[in-house]
Amino acid sequence: MEVDEAAGAVAAQRSIDAAKPDAIVLDVSMPGLDGIAFCASLKSRPETRDIPVVLLTGSDVANETIANEVGADAFMLKPFSPLELLAVVERLAGGLHGTPFRAGGKNQPDEQLLLYARDLRHLLELERGQRRLLESAYRETVTAMAGALESKDTGTGEHSHRVRRYAGELAGRIAPELLEDESVAYGFVLHDIGKIGIPDNILQKPGPLSGPERRLMQTHTMLGEQMLRGVTLLQGGGLEVVRSHHERWDGQGYPDGRAGAEIPLAARVFAVADTLDAMTSDRPYRPAMRWADAVREIFAQVGSQFDPEVVEAFASSGRTLRGIRRELSGAAA
């Protein structure tokens, strides 16, 4: 339903002349020509007499008899239910206005509150449904964007799907509260978004990077954080994942050289998931490693590259992680 507002009768008449509406809602106490007089004027003109009119008033002076005399199709006393007004307008706009309709205001304050509470609950339910649809579309867009970046980087767009699932499994075992922070899941998917700012000749180089190339590559964590800093759904743990997923437990990582528990927990969890998938996937500079060899390498780096507690969770979830790999890539793990 489209709604066109007007500040008074003159502006309303201009809008009506420009485009005939399906229904008109008038407040009796309008500035200038009041709603009763304007309704009478509309009903006296052949070009507007058939447009249904709803009169709204909080005054005892403007009663139902007057509304009927000026030809109003509906009469509603304030306070009224917004949803009830919407239903009346929809009924009248659909042509069901042969008999005048009166929706009286509620005289009991408790009844008014209950009516408003019902309407508010219904509107909130509608809003939540729309938000779920919007968030679903946002997730799909984010995933598609991450996949396009990965395709540029590695030739496939599957990495973000796998690491999100790996990291979610590990987080559920070590700190389930991380999964309650919606931004964390977005951080898992968009962790490498800063690579958009890295030249293709470095991203796709088939051999080892030189010192300057490596330093430039390492800036992708800060670039990613800068790009996403203004995105509401990334505020919280998500930005921490983007910036800190290459930090190391021993403090030898980048970009900030954080160590141990100074590294955000979500980033420590993701570091294991990201490394697992990187090692078991083909890269421009090397073929994929066998799953068992990758697992041994992660165990070898406990206490240096990785948080011991996260690796412990990794050890207990090996079968599940391997199943995720098979499910999402079809690869023999």
mmCIF file of C-alpha atoms in Angstrom:
data_model
loop_
_atom_site.group_PDB
_atom_site.id
_atom_site.type_symbol
_atom_site.label_atom_id
_atom_site.label_comp_id
_atom_site.label_asym_id
_atom_site.label_seq_id
_atom_site.Cartn_x
_atom_site.Cartn_y
_atom_site.Cartn_z
ATOM 1 C CA MET A 1 0.000 0.000 0.000
ATOM 2 C CA GLU A 2 1.379 3.414 -1.016
ATOM 3 C CA VAL A 3 0.612 6.440 1.174
ATOM 4 C CA ASP A 4 0.747 10.085 0.088
ATOM 5 C CA GLU A 5 0.673 12.649 2.899
ATOM 6 C CA ALA A 6 -0.529 16.251 2.771
ATOM 7 C CA ALA A 7 -0.239 19.039 5.348
ATOM 8 C CA GLY A 8 -3.713 20.419 4.695
ATOM 9 C CA ALA A 9 -6.749 20.475 2.418
ATOM 10 C CA VAL A 10 -5.105 22.590 -0.293
ATOM 11 C CA ALA A 11 -2.113 20.285 -0.629
ATOM 12 C CA ALA A 12 -4.382 17.261 -0.426
ATOM 13 C CA GLN A 13 -6.564 18.563 -3.242
ATOM 14 C CA ARG A 14 -3.511 19.031 -5.458
ATOM 15 C CA SER A 15 -2.415 15.444 -4.816
ATOM 16 C CA ILE A 16 -5.922 14.128 -5.507
ATOM 17 C CA ASP A 17 -6.140 16.106 -8.761
ATOM 18 C CA ALA A 18 -2.723 14.778 -9.835
ATOM 19 C CA ALA A 19 -3.501 11.122 -9.116
ATOM 20 C CA LYS A 20 -6.865 9.809 -7.945
ATOM 21 C CA PRO A 21 -6.355 7.800 -4.715
ATOM 22 C CA ASP A 22 -8.101 4.563 -3.757
ATOM 23 C CA ALA A 23 -9.112 6.022 -0.386
ATOM 24 C CA ILE A 24 -8.680 9.215 1.650
ATOM 25 C CA VAL A 25 -8.081 9.517 5.414
ATOM 26 C CA LEU A 26 -8.921 12.934 6.891
ATOM 27 C CA ASP A 27 -8.394 14.283 10.373
ATOM 28 C CA VAL A 28 -11.309 16.498 11.394
ATOM 29 C CA SER A 29 -8.900 18.998 12.997
ATOM 30 C CA MET A 30 -6.849 19.856 9.909
ATOM 31 C CA PRO A 31 -5.253 23.312 9.525
ATOM 32 C CA GLY A 32 -7.267 25.634 7.307
ATOM 33 C CA LEU A 33 -10.311 23.857 5.873
ATOM 34 C CA ASP A 34 -11.225 21.187 8.437
ATOM 35 C CA GLY A 35 -11.781 17.535 7.631
ATOM 36 C CA ILE A 36 -15.584 17.708 7.763
ATOM 37 C CA ALA A 37 -15.777 20.615 5.317
ATOM 38 C CA PHE A 38 -13.161 19.053 3.027
ATOM 39 C CA CYS A 39 -15.042 15.739 3.047
ATOM 40 C CA ALA A 40 -18.251 17.561 2.091
ATOM 41 C CA SER A 41 -16.382 19.304 -0.728
ATOM 42 C CA LEU A 42 -14.965 16.026 -2.053
ATOM 43 C CA LYS A 43 -18.346 14.304 -1.955
ATOM 44 C CA SER A 44 -19.994 17.218 -3.812
ATOM 45 C CA ARG A 45 -17.713 16.940 -6.825
ATOM 46 C CA PRO A 46 -18.472 14.294 -9.487
ATOM 47 C CA GLU A 47 -14.789 13.488 -10.012
ATOM 48 C CA THR A 48 -14.158 12.709 -6.315
ATOM 49 C CA ARG A 49 -17.547 11.697 -4.845
ATOM 50 C CA ASP A 50 -16.842 7.981 -5.358
ATOM 51 C CA ILE A 51 -13.498 8.009 -3.479
ATOM 52 C CA PRO A 52 -14.070 6.480 -0.025
ATOM 53 C CA VAL A 53 -13.265 8.834 2.869
ATOM 54 C CA VAL A 54 -12.361 7.923 6.462
ATOM 55 C CA LEU A 55 -12.793 10.650 9.097
ATOM 56 C CA LEU A 56 -10.644 10.599 12.242
ATOM 57 C CA THR A 57 -11.481 12.635 15.322
ATOM 58 C CA GLY A 58 -10.842 12.805 19.019
ATOM 59 C CA SER A 59 -13.579 15.378 19.602
ATOM 60 C CA ASP A 60 -17.107 14.730 20.826
ATOM 61 C CA VAL A 61 -18.288 17.620 18.648
ATOM 62 C CA ALA A 62 -17.612 15.761 15.401
ATOM 63 C CA ASN A 63 -20.000 12.849 15.834
ATOM 64 C CA GLU A 64 -21.198 10.055 13.638
ATOM 65 C CA THR A 65 -24.277 11.973 12.508
ATOM 66 C CA ILE A 66 -22.179 14.817 11.112
ATOM 67 C CA ALA A 67 -19.867 12.308 9.424
ATOM 68 C CA ASN A 68 -22.853 10.683 7.738
ATOM 69 C CA GLU A 69 -24.246 14.053 6.646
ATOM 70 C CA VAL A 70 -21.054 14.994 4.797
ATOM 71 C CA GLY A 71 -20.845 11.566 3.165
ATOM 72 C CA ALA A 72 -17.920 9.995 5.045
ATOM 73 C CA ASP A 73 -17.655 6.268 4.419
ATOM 74 C CA ALA A 74 -16.055 5.527 7.792
ATOM 75 C CA PHE A 75 -15.765 7.347 11.108
ATOM 76 C CA MET A 76 -13.095 6.472 13.711
ATOM 77 C CA LEU A 77 -12.635 7.954 17.173
ATOM 78 C CA LYS A 78 -9.174 8.486 18.609
ATOM 79 C CA PRO A 79 -7.342 6.653 20.002
ATOM 80 C CA PHE A 80 -7.706 3.874 17.452
ATOM 81 C CA SER A 81 -5.745 0.812 16.452
ATOM 82 C CA PRO A 82 -3.363 1.487 13.535
ATOM 83 C CA LEU A 83 -4.053 -1.988 12.203
ATOM 84 C CA GLU A 84 -7.797 -1.386 12.495
ATOM 85 C CA LEU A 85 -7.435 1.803 10.435
ATOM 86 C CA LEU A 86 -5.410 -0.124 7.872
ATOM 87 C CA ALA A 87 -8.119 -2.803 7.677
ATOM 88 C CA VAL A 88 -10.855 -0.173 7.197
ATOM 89 C CA VAL A 89 -8.902 1.585 4.442
ATOM 90 C CA GLU A 90 -8.210 -1.702 2.674
ATOM 91 C CA ARG A 91 -11.906 -2.657 2.915
ATOM 92 C CA LEU A 92 -13.033 0.659 1.492
ATOM 93 C CA ALA A 93 -10.373 0.749 -1.207
ATOM 94 C CA GLY A 94 -11.560 -2.682 -2.290
ATOM 95 C CA GLY A 95 -15.027 -1.280 -2.985
ATOM 96 C CA LEU A 96 -16.767 -2.484 0.180
ATOM 97 C CA HIS A 97 -18.182 0.873 1.285
ATOM 98 C CA GLY A 98 -21.900 0.691 0.601
ATOM 99 C CA THR A 99 -22.734 0.950 4.306
ATOM 100 C CA PRO A 100 -21.148 3.573 6.576
ATOM 101 C CA PHE A 101 -18.672 2.035 8.999
ATOM 102 C CA ARG A 102 -18.050 3.288 12.512
ATOM 103 C CA ALA A 103 -15.065 2.158 14.559
ATOM 104 C CA GLY A 104 -15.435 3.766 17.959
ATOM 105 C CA GLY A 105 -12.530 4.508 20.252
ATOM 106 C CA LYS A 106 -12.155 2.407 23.394
ATOM 107 C CA ASN A 107 -13.395 4.076 26.524
ATOM 108 C CA GLN A 108 -11.474 1.839 28.931
ATOM 109 C CA PRO A 109 -7.736 2.578 29.192
ATOM 110 C CA ASP A 110 -6.960 -1.100 29.824
ATOM 111 C CA GLU A 111 -8.750 -2.049 26.613
ATOM 112 C CA GLN A 112 -6.753 0.570 24.704
ATOM 113 C CA LEU A 113 -3.483 -0.776 26.078
ATOM 114 C CA LEU A 114 -4.406 -4.352 25.199
ATOM 115 C CA LEU A 115 -5.342 -3.285 21.677
ATOM 116 C CA TYR A 116 -2.093 -1.416 21.172
ATOM 117 C CA ALA A 117 -0.098 -4.310 22.638
ATOM 118 C CA ARG A 118 -1.751 -6.715 20.195
ATOM 119 C CA ASP A 119 -0.991 -4.468 17.258
ATOM 120 C CA LEU A 120 2.575 -3.888 18.403
ATOM 121 C CA ARG A 121 3.145 -7.621 18.743
ATOM 122 C CA HIS A 122 1.811 -8.201 15.254
ATOM 123 C CA LEU A 123 3.939 -5.424 13.779
ATOM 124 C CA LEU A 124 7.027 -6.786 15.533
ATOM 125 C CA GLU A 125 6.350 -10.224 14.095
ATOM 126 C CA LEU A 126 6.128 -8.720 10.622
ATOM 127 C CA GLU A 127 9.321 -6.739 11.210
ATOM 128 C CA ARG A 128 11.194 -9.828 12.413
ATOM 129 C CA GLY A 129 10.099 -11.726 9.324
ATOM 130 C CA GLN A 130 11.354 -8.939 7.075
ATOM 131 C CA ARG A 131 14.607 -8.786 9.014
ATOM 132 C CA ARG A 132 15.153 -12.514 8.592
ATOM 133 C CA LEU A 133 14.659 -12.175 4.842
ATOM 134 C CA LEU A 134 17.049 -9.225 4.726
ATOM 135 C CA GLU A 135 19.695 -11.029 6.775
ATOM 136 C CA SER A 136 19.379 -14.122 4.593
ATOM 137 C CA ALA A 137 19.917 -12.006 1.475
ATOM 138 C CA TYR A 138 22.850 -10.265 3.193
ATOM 139 C CA ARG A 139 24.489 -13.598 4.054
ATOM 140 C CA GLU A 140 24.054 -14.850 0.513
ATOM 141 C CA THR A 141 25.589 -11.663 -0.880
ATOM 142 C CA VAL A 142 28.500 -11.801 1.566
ATOM 143 C CA THR A 143 29.169 -15.448 0.746
ATOM 144 C CA ALA A 144 29.026 -14.780 -2.981
ATOM 145 C CA MET A 145 31.439 -11.862 -2.614
ATOM 146 C CA ALA A 146 33.866 -13.965 -0.565
ATOM 147 C CA GLY A 147 33.620 -16.786 -3.108
ATOM 148 C CA ALA A 148 34.400 -14.411 -5.970
ATOM 149 C CA LEU A 149 37.483 -13.160 -4.137
ATOM 150 C CA GLU A 150 38.660 -16.697 -3.412
ATOM 151 C CA SER A 151 38.197 -17.663 -7.040
ATOM 152 C CA LYS A 152 40.549 -14.832 -7.939
ATOM 153 C CA ASP A 153 43.001 -15.942 -5.253
ATOM 154 C CA THR A 154 42.961 -19.734 -5.505
ATOM 155 C CA GLY A 155 40.806 -20.613 -8.486
ATOM 156 C CA THR A 156 37.901 -21.854 -6.325
ATOM 157 C CA GLY A 157 35.222 -20.250 -4.183
ATOM 158 C CA GLU A 158 34.830 -23.064 -1.650
ATOM 159 C CA HIS A 159 37.286 -21.975 1.041
ATOM 160 C CA SER A 160 34.928 -19.605 2.891
ATOM 161 C CA HIS A 161 32.203 -22.276 3.114
ATOM 162 C CA ARG A 162 34.549 -24.817 4.635
ATOM 163 C CA VAL A 163 36.354 -22.562 7.094
ATOM 164 C CA ARG A 164 33.060 -21.134 8.346
ATOM 165 C CA ARG A 165 31.845 -24.648 9.106
ATOM 166 C CA TYR A 166 35.176 -25.742 10.596
ATOM 167 C CA ALA A 167 35.377 -22.660 12.801
ATOM 168 C CA GLY A 168 31.745 -22.987 13.841
ATOM 169 C CA GLU A 169 32.348 -26.577 14.942
ATOM 170 C CA LEU A 170 35.424 -25.622 16.966
ATOM 171 C CA ALA A 171 33.727 -22.581 18.507
ATOM 172 C CA GLY A 172 30.758 -24.723 19.539
ATOM 173 C CA ARG A 173 33.117 -27.000 21.474
ATOM 174 C CA ILE A 174 35.370 -24.440 23.112
ATOM 175 C CA ALA A 175 33.169 -21.337 23.520
ATOM 176 C CA PRO A 176 29.544 -21.676 22.376
ATOM 177 C CA GLU A 177 28.897 -18.030 23.245
ATOM 178 C CA LEU A 178 30.940 -17.054 20.178
ATOM 179 C CA LEU A 179 28.175 -18.458 18.007
ATOM 180 C CA GLU A 180 25.711 -16.057 19.646
ATOM 181 C CA ASP A 181 27.675 -13.129 18.196
ATOM 182 C CA GLU A 182 26.290 -12.885 14.655
ATOM 183 C CA SER A 183 29.252 -10.799 13.522
ATOM 184 C CA VAL A 184 31.634 -13.693 14.163
ATOM 185 C CA ALA A 185 30.083 -15.837 11.418
ATOM 186 C CA TYR A 186 30.421 -12.915 8.994
ATOM 187 C CA GLY A 187 34.039 -12.513 10.081
ATOM 188 C CA PHE A 188 34.690 -16.195 9.323
ATOM 189 C CA VAL A 189 33.359 -15.719 5.786
ATOM 190 C CA LEU A 190 34.997 -12.339 5.093
ATOM 191 C CA HIS A 191 38.333 -12.951 6.835
ATOM 192 C CA ASP A 192 40.378 -12.386 3.658
ATOM 193 C CA ILE A 193 38.307 -9.576 2.134
ATOM 194 C CA GLY A 194 41.327 -7.275 2.410
ATOM 195 C CA LYS A 195 43.003 -9.265 -0.371
ATOM 196 C CA ILE A 196 40.920 -7.177 -2.757
ATOM 197 C CA GLY A 197 43.682 -4.594 -2.259
ATOM 198 C CA ILE A 198 46.531 -7.026 -3.024
ATOM 199 C CA PRO A 199 47.844 -7.109 -6.644
ATOM 200 C CA ASP A 200 47.001 -10.231 -8.667
ATOM 201 C CA ASN A 201 50.659 -10.924 -9.436
ATOM 202 C CA ILE A 202 51.225 -11.482 -5.702
ATOM 203 C CA LEU A 203 47.968 -13.335 -4.983
ATOM 204 C CA GLN A 204 48.509 -15.726 -7.883
ATOM 205 C CA LYS A 205 52.293 -16.044 -7.746
ATOM 206 C CA PRO A 206 53.195 -19.745 -8.273
ATOM 207 C CA GLY A 207 56.292 -19.615 -6.094
ATOM 208 C CA PRO A 208 57.391 -18.233 -2.708
ATOM 209 C CA LEU A 209 56.876 -14.532 -2.064
ATOM 210 C CA SER A 210 59.818 -12.192 -1.670
ATOM 211 C CA GLY A 211 60.227 -10.190 1.530
ATOM 212 C CA PRO A 212 58.503 -7.043 0.184
ATOM 213 C CA GLU A 213 55.749 -9.148 -1.409
ATOM 214 C CA ARG A 214 55.141 -10.964 1.855
ATOM 215 C CA ARG A 215 54.920 -7.708 3.795
ATOM 216 C CA LEU A 216 52.425 -6.367 1.277
ATOM 217 C CA MET A 217 50.375 -9.560 1.488
ATOM 218 C CA GLN A 218 50.269 -9.272 5.265
ATOM 219 C CA THR A 219 48.550 -5.900 5.033
ATOM 220 C CA HIS A 220 45.344 -7.646 3.901
ATOM 221 C CA THR A 221 44.257 -8.102 7.521
ATOM 222 C CA MET A 222 44.344 -4.366 8.229
ATOM 223 C CA LEU A 223 42.860 -3.505 4.840
ATOM 224 C CA GLY A 224 39.990 -5.897 5.544
ATOM 225 C CA GLU A 225 39.300 -4.368 8.937
ATOM 226 C CA GLN A 226 39.336 -0.857 7.446
ATOM 227 C CA MET A 227 36.924 -1.895 4.683
ATOM 228 C CA LEU A 228 34.436 -3.479 7.094
ATOM 229 C CA ARG A 229 34.708 -1.095 10.035
ATOM 230 C CA GLY A 230 31.530 0.738 9.102
ATOM 231 C CA VAL A 231 29.430 -2.397 8.495
ATOM 232 C CA THR A 232 26.977 -2.817 11.382
ATOM 233 C CA LEU A 233 26.745 -6.602 11.152
ATOM 234 C CA LEU A 234 30.540 -6.906 11.496
ATOM 235 C CA GLN A 235 30.807 -4.922 14.721
ATOM 236 C CA GLY A 236 32.102 -7.145 17.524
ATOM 237 C CA GLY A 237 33.992 -10.394 17.140
ATOM 238 C CA GLY A 238 33.709 -10.332 13.352
ATOM 239 C CA LEU A 239 36.170 -7.464 12.923
ATOM 240 C CA GLU A 240 38.538 -9.155 15.378
ATOM 241 C CA VAL A 241 38.585 -12.260 13.202
ATOM 242 C CA VAL A 242 39.343 -10.208 10.091
ATOM 243 C CA ARG A 243 42.242 -8.354 11.722
ATOM 244 C CA SER A 244 43.755 -11.010 13.981
ATOM 245 C CA HIS A 245 43.357 -14.396 12.278
ATOM 246 C CA HIS A 246 47.079 -14.453 11.388
ATOM 247 C CA GLU A 247 48.292 -13.732 14.920
ATOM 248 C CA ARG A 248 50.236 -16.546 16.605
ATOM 249 C CA TRP A 249 50.083 -17.880 20.138
ATOM 250 C CA ASP A 250 53.841 -17.169 20.536
ATOM 251 C CA GLY A 251 53.477 -13.544 19.428
ATOM 252 C CA GLN A 252 55.262 -13.991 16.106
ATOM 253 C CA GLY A 253 52.198 -13.372 13.933
ATOM 254 C CA TYR A 254 50.800 -10.241 12.305
ATOM 255 C CA PRO A 255 49.660 -7.481 12.129
ATOM 256 C CA ASP A 256 49.992 -6.598 15.832
ATOM 257 C CA GLY A 257 52.254 -9.302 17.243
ATOM 258 C CA ARG A 258 49.710 -10.231 19.900
ATOM 259 C CA ALA A 259 50.415 -13.330 21.979
ATOM 260 C CA GLY A 260 48.439 -15.867 23.985
ATOM 261 C CA ALA A 261 45.136 -14.711 25.431
ATOM 262 C CA GLU A 262 45.741 -11.200 24.057
ATOM 263 C CA ILE A 263 44.556 -12.588 20.716
ATOM 264 C CA PRO A 264 40.741 -12.490 20.490
ATOM 265 C CA LEU A 265 39.308 -15.960 21.067
ATOM 266 C CA ALA A 266 37.323 -15.971 17.824
ATOM 267 C CA ALA A 267 40.536 -15.264 15.907
ATOM 268 C CA ARG A 268 42.381 -18.070 17.751
ATOM 269 C CA VAL A 269 39.632 -20.512 16.853
ATOM 270 C CA PHE A 270 39.557 -19.372 13.261
ATOM 271 C CA ALA A 271 43.341 -19.621 12.875
ATOM 272 C CA VAL A 272 43.161 -23.400 13.283
ATOM 273 C CA ALA A 273 40.211 -23.741 10.893
ATOM 274 C CA ASP A 274 41.875 -21.520 8.286
ATOM 275 C CA THR A 275 45.207 -23.343 8.471
ATOM 276 C CA LEU A 276 43.532 -26.742 8.198
ATOM 277 C CA ASP A 277 41.733 -25.764 5.009
ATOM 278 C CA ALA A 278 44.755 -23.977 3.543
ATOM 279 C CA MET A 279 46.951 -27.035 3.993
ATOM 280 C CA THR A 280 44.392 -29.477 2.587
ATOM 281 C CA SER A 281 43.609 -27.341 -0.490
ATOM 282 C CA ASP A 282 45.579 -26.757 -3.689
ATOM 283 C CA ARG A 283 47.377 -23.435 -3.853
ATOM 284 C CA PRO A 284 49.150 -21.763 -6.801
ATOM 285 C CA TYR A 285 52.511 -22.508 -5.167
ATOM 286 C CA ARG A 286 51.881 -26.114 -3.934
ATOM 287 C CA PRO A 287 49.464 -29.050 -4.119
ATOM 288 C CA ALA A 288 47.086 -29.949 -1.302
ATOM 289 C CA MET A 289 48.483 -31.812 1.693
ATOM 290 C CA ARG A 290 46.966 -35.096 2.859
ATOM 291 C CA TRP A 291 44.451 -34.655 5.677
ATOM 292 C CA ALA A 292 46.451 -36.776 8.131
ATOM 293 C CA ASP A 293 49.631 -34.807 7.409
ATOM 294 C CA ALA A 294 47.791 -31.516 7.957
ATOM 295 C CA VAL A 295 46.452 -32.767 11.288
ATOM 296 C CA ARG A 296 49.978 -33.740 12.403
ATOM 297 C CA GLU A 297 51.289 -30.303 11.409
ATOM 298 C CA ILE A 298 48.618 -28.559 13.492
ATOM 299 C CA PHE A 299 49.496 -30.733 16.486
ATOM 300 C CA ALA A 300 53.168 -29.872 15.959
ATOM 301 C CA GLN A 301 52.373 -26.159 16.174
ATOM 302 C CA VAL A 302 50.423 -26.304 19.446
ATOM 303 C CA GLY A 303 51.729 -23.685 21.881
ATOM 304 C CA SER A 304 53.660 -21.863 19.165
ATOM 305 C CA GLN A 305 51.254 -21.020 16.346
ATOM 306 C CA PHE A 306 48.029 -22.229 17.936
ATOM 307 C CA ASP A 307 46.175 -21.936 21.248
ATOM 308 C CA PRO A 308 46.550 -25.319 23.050
ATOM 309 C CA GLU A 309 42.903 -25.253 24.152
ATOM 310 C CA VAL A 310 41.699 -24.760 20.567
ATOM 311 C CA VAL A 311 43.922 -27.596 19.332
ATOM 312 C CA GLU A 312 42.458 -29.815 22.049
ATOM 313 C CA ALA A 313 38.982 -29.048 20.696
ATOM 314 C CA PHE A 314 40.312 -29.717 17.204
ATOM 315 C CA ALA A 315 41.585 -33.143 18.287
ATOM 316 C CA SER A 316 38.175 -34.146 19.620
ATOM 317 C CA SER A 317 36.306 -32.999 16.512
ATOM 318 C CA GLY A 318 38.444 -34.588 13.820
ATOM 319 C CA ARG A 319 35.756 -36.888 12.469
ATOM 320 C CA THR A 320 33.209 -34.060 12.236
ATOM 321 C CA LEU A 321 35.658 -31.739 10.475
ATOM 322 C CA ARG A 322 36.559 -34.440 8.005
ATOM 323 C CA GLY A 323 32.869 -34.995 7.308
ATOM 324 C CA ILE A 324 32.437 -31.285 6.606
ATOM 325 C CA ARG A 325 35.284 -31.467 4.120
ATOM 326 C CA ARG A 326 33.653 -34.345 2.268
ATOM 327 C CA GLU A 327 30.234 -32.698 2.330
ATOM 328 C CA LEU A 328 31.333 -29.345 0.931
ATOM 329 C CA SER A 329 34.047 -30.313 -1.526
ATOM 330 C CA GLY A 330 33.494 -33.952 -2.419
ATOM 331 C CA ALA A 331 37.231 -34.409 -1.954
ATOM 332 C CA ALA A 332 38.679 -37.573 -0.565
ATOM 333 C CA ALA A 333 39.863 -36.564 2.866
#
